[in-house]
CSV table of C-alpha atoms in Angstrom, one decimal:
chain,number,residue,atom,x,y,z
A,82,UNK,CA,18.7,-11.7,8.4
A,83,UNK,CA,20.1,-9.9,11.1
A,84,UNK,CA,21.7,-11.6,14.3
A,85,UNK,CA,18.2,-10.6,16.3
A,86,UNK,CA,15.9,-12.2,13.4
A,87,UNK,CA,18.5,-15.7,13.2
A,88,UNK,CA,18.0,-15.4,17.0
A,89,UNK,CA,14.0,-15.3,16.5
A,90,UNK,CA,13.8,-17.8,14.1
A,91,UNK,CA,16.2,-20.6,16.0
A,92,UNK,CA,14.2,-20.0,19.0
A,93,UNK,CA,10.9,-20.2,17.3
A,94,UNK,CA,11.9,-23.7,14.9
A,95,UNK,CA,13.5,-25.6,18.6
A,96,UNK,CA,10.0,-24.7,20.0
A,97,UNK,CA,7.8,-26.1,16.9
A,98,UNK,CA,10.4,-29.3,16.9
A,99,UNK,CA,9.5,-30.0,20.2
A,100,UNK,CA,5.9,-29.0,20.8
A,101,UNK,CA,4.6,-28.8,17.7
A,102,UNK,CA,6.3,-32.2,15.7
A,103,UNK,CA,5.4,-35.5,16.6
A,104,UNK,CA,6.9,-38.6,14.9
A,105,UNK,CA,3.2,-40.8,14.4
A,106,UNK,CA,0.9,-42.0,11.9
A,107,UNK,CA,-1.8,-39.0,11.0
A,108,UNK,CA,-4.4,-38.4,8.4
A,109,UNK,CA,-4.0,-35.2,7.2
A,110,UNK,CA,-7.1,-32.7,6.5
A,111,UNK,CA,-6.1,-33.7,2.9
A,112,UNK,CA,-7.3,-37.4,3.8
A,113,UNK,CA,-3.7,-38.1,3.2
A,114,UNK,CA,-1.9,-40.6,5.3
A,115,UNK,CA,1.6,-39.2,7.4
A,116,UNK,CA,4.3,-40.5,9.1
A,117,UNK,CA,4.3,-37.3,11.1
A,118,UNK,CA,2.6,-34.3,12.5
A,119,UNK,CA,2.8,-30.4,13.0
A,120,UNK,CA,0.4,-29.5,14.9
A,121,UNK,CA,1.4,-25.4,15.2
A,122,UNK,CA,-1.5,-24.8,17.1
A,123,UNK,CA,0.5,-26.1,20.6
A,124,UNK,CA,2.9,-22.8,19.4
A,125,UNK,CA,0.7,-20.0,18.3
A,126,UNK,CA,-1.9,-20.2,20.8
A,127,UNK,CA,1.2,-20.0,23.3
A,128,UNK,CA,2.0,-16.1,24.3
A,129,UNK,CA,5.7,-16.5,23.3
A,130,UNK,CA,5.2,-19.0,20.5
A,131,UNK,CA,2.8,-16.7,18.9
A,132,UNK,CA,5.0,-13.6,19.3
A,133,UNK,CA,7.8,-15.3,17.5
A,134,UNK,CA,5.9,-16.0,14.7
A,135,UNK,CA,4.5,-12.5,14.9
A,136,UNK,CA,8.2,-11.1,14.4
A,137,UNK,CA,9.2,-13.9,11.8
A,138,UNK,CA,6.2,-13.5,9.4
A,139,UNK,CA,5.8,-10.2,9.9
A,140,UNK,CA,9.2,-9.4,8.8
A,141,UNK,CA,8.2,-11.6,5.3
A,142,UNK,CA,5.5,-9.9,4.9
A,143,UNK,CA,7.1,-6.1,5.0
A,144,UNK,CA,9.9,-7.4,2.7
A,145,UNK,CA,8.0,-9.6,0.1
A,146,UNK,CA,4.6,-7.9,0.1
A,147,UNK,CA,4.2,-4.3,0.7
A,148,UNK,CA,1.2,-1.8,0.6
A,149,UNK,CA,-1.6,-4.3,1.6
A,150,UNK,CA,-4.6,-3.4,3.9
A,151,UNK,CA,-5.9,-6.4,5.6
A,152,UNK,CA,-4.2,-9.9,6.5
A,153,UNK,CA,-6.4,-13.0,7.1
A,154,UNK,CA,-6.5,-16.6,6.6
A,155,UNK,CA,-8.8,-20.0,6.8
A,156,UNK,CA,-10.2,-20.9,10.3
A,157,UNK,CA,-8.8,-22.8,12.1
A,158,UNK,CA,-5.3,-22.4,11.5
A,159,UNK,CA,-4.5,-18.9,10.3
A,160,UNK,CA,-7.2,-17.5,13.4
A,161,UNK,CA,-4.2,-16.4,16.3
A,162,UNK,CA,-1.8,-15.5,13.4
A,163,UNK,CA,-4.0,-13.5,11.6
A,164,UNK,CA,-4.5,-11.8,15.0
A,165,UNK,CA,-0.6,-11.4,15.8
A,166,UNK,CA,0.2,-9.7,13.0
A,167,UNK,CA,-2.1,-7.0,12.7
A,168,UNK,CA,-1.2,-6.3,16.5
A,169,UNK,CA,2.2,-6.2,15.5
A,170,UNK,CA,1.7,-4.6,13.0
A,171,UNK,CA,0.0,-1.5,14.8
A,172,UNK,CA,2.9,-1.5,16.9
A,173,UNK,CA,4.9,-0.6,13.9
A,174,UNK,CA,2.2,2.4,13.0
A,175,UNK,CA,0.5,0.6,10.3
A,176,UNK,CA,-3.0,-0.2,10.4
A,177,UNK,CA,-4.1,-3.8,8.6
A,178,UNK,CA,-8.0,-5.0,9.3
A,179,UNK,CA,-7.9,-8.6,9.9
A,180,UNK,CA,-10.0,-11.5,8.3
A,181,UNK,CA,-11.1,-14.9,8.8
A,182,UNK,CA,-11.7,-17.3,5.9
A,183,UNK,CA,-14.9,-20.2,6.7
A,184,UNK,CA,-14.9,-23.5,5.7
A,185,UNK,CA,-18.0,-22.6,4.1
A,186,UNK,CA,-21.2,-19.4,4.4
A,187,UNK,CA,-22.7,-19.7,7.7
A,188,UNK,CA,-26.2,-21.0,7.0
A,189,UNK,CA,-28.0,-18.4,9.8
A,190,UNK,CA,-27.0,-14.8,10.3
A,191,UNK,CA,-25.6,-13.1,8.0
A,192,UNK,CA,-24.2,-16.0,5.9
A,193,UNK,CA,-20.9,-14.9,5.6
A,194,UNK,CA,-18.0,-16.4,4.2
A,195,UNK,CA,-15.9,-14.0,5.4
A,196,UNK,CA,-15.4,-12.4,9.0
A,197,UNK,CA,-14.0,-8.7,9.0
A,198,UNK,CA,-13.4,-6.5,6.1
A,199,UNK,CA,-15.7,-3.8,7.5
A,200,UNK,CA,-13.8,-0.7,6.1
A,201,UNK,CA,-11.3,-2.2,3.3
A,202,UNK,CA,-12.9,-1.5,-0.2
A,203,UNK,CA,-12.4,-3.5,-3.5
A,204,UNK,CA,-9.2,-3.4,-5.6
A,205,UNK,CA,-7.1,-3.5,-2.2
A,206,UNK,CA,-4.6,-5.7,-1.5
A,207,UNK,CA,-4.3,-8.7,0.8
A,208,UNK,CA,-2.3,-11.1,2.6
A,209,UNK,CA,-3.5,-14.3,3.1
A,210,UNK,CA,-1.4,-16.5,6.1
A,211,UNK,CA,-1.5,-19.7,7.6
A,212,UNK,CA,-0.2,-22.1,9.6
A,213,UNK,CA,0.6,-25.3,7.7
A,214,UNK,CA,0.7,-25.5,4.2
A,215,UNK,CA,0.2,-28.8,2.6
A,216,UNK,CA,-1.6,-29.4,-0.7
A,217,UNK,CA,-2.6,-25.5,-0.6
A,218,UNK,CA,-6.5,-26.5,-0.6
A,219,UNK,CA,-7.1,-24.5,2.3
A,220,UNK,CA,-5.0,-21.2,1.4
A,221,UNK,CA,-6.2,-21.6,-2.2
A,222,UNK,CA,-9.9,-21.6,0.1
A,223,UNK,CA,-9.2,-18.3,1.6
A,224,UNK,CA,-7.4,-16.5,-2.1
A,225,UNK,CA,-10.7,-17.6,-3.9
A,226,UNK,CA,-13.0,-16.2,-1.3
A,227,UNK,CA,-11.2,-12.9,-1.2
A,228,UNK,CA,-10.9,-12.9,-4.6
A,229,UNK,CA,-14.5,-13.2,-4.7
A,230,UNK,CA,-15.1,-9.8,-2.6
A,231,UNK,CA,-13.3,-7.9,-5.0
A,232,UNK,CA,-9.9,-7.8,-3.1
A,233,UNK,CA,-6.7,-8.1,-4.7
A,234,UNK,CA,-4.4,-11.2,-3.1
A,235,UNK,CA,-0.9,-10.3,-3.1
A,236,UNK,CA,0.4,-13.4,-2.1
A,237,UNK,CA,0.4,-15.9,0.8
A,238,UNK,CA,3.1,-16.5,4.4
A,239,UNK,CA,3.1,-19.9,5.9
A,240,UNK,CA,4.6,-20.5,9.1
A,241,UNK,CA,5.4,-24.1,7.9
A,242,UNK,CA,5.7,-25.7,4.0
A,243,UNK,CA,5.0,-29.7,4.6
A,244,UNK,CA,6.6,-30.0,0.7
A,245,UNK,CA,3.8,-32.0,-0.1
A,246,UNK,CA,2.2,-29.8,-3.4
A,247,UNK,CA,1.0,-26.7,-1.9
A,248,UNK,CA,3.8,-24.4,-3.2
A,249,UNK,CA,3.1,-25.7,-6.6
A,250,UNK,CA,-0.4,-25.8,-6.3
A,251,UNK,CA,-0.2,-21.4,-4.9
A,252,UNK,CA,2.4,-20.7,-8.1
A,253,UNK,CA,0.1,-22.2,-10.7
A,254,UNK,CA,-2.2,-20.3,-9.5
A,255,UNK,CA,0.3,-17.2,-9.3
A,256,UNK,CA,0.1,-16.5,-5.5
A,257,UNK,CA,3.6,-15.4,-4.8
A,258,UNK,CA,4.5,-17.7,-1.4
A,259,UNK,CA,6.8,-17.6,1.3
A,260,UNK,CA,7.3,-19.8,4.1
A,261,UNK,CA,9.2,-19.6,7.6
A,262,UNK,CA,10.1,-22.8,7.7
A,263,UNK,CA,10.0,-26.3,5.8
A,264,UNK,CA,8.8,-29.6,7.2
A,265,UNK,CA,12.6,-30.8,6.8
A,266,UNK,CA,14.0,-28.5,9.0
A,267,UNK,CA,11.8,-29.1,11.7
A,268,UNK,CA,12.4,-32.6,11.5
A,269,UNK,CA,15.9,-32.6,11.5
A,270,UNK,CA,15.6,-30.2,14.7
A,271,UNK,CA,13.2,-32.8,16.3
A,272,UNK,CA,15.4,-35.7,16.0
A,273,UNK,CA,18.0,-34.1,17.5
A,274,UNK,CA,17.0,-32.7,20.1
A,275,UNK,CA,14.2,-35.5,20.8
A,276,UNK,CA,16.4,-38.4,20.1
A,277,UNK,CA,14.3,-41.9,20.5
A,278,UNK,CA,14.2,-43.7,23.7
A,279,UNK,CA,15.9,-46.6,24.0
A,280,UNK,CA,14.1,-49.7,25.0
């Protein structure tokens, strides 16, 4: 990385340490039990939160997965990324249509799984990204669904790897992955710069 993109990234993990990590007891949207939570959503729904993560993953994604035509992700998480980077992007000159993965069809309307892909064809290839990656359930979600409309998945960015499975889970299903950061380095970050209280 250059000195701008070290610069990027520092700024972005001391804001996700201390906005985004909180030292409690959770259960995950895997029905798993935590000690802690990442809730991203405080950063990418933030203008310069979100633009950091812009820069970050969109640099992964021009280095690690080239010649795709439309990023997307599951709701809820991958919604305001999904939105960043084909922004960013445009700025660039390149022109990705964004998706959004369901949780499941809509039952009224057009009963749609997916939202978007109004002018990408079958065969091309696509991007999925989200926020938090923990089992990989969710991403897995959104590969299977595009798979299912004929696109080709070239592999998945996640802003943050909880190491709990997922990236075992994506390569068995051989969906090439990179992450922008690990749960351990946001931790770390956390405690020290949020040291406990003393009572």
């Amino acid at each position: 990385m250059n000195p701008s993109s070290d610069r990027t990234r520092l700024a972005l993990l001391e804001l996700l340490a201390t906005h985004a990590f909180e030292r409690r007891k959770v259960i995950l949207s895997s029905g798993r039990e935590s000690s802690f939570y990442c809730d991203c959503r405080k950063v990418t729904l933030h203008p310069k939160g979100l633009r950091l993560c812009a820069e970050l993953m969109f640099e992964l994604y021009r280095s690690n997965f080239p010649r795709v035509s439309a990023i997307g992700g599951p709701t809820l998480g991958a919604d305001p990324l999904v939105a960043a980077l084909i922004l960013r992007a445009l700025e660039e000159g390149e022109v990705l249509e964004g998706f959004i993965v369901r949780k499941e069809a809509k039952s009224h309307g057009t009963g749609r799984l997916i939202e978007g892909l109004t002018s990408v064809g079958k065969g091309a290839g696509v991007l999925i990204v989200e926020d938090v990656l923990t089992t990989g359930a969710s991403v897995l979600h959104a590969v299977r669904a595009a798979q299912n409309e004929g696109l080709e998945v070239r592999g998945a960015i996640v802003l943050v790897d909880r190491l709990e499975g997922g990236s075992e889970a994506l390569e068995k299903a051989r969906i090439p992955l990179r992450s922008v950061f690990t749960i351990s380095e946001i931790a770390e970050t956390h405690d020290r710069l949020m040291p406990p209280h003393l009572s």
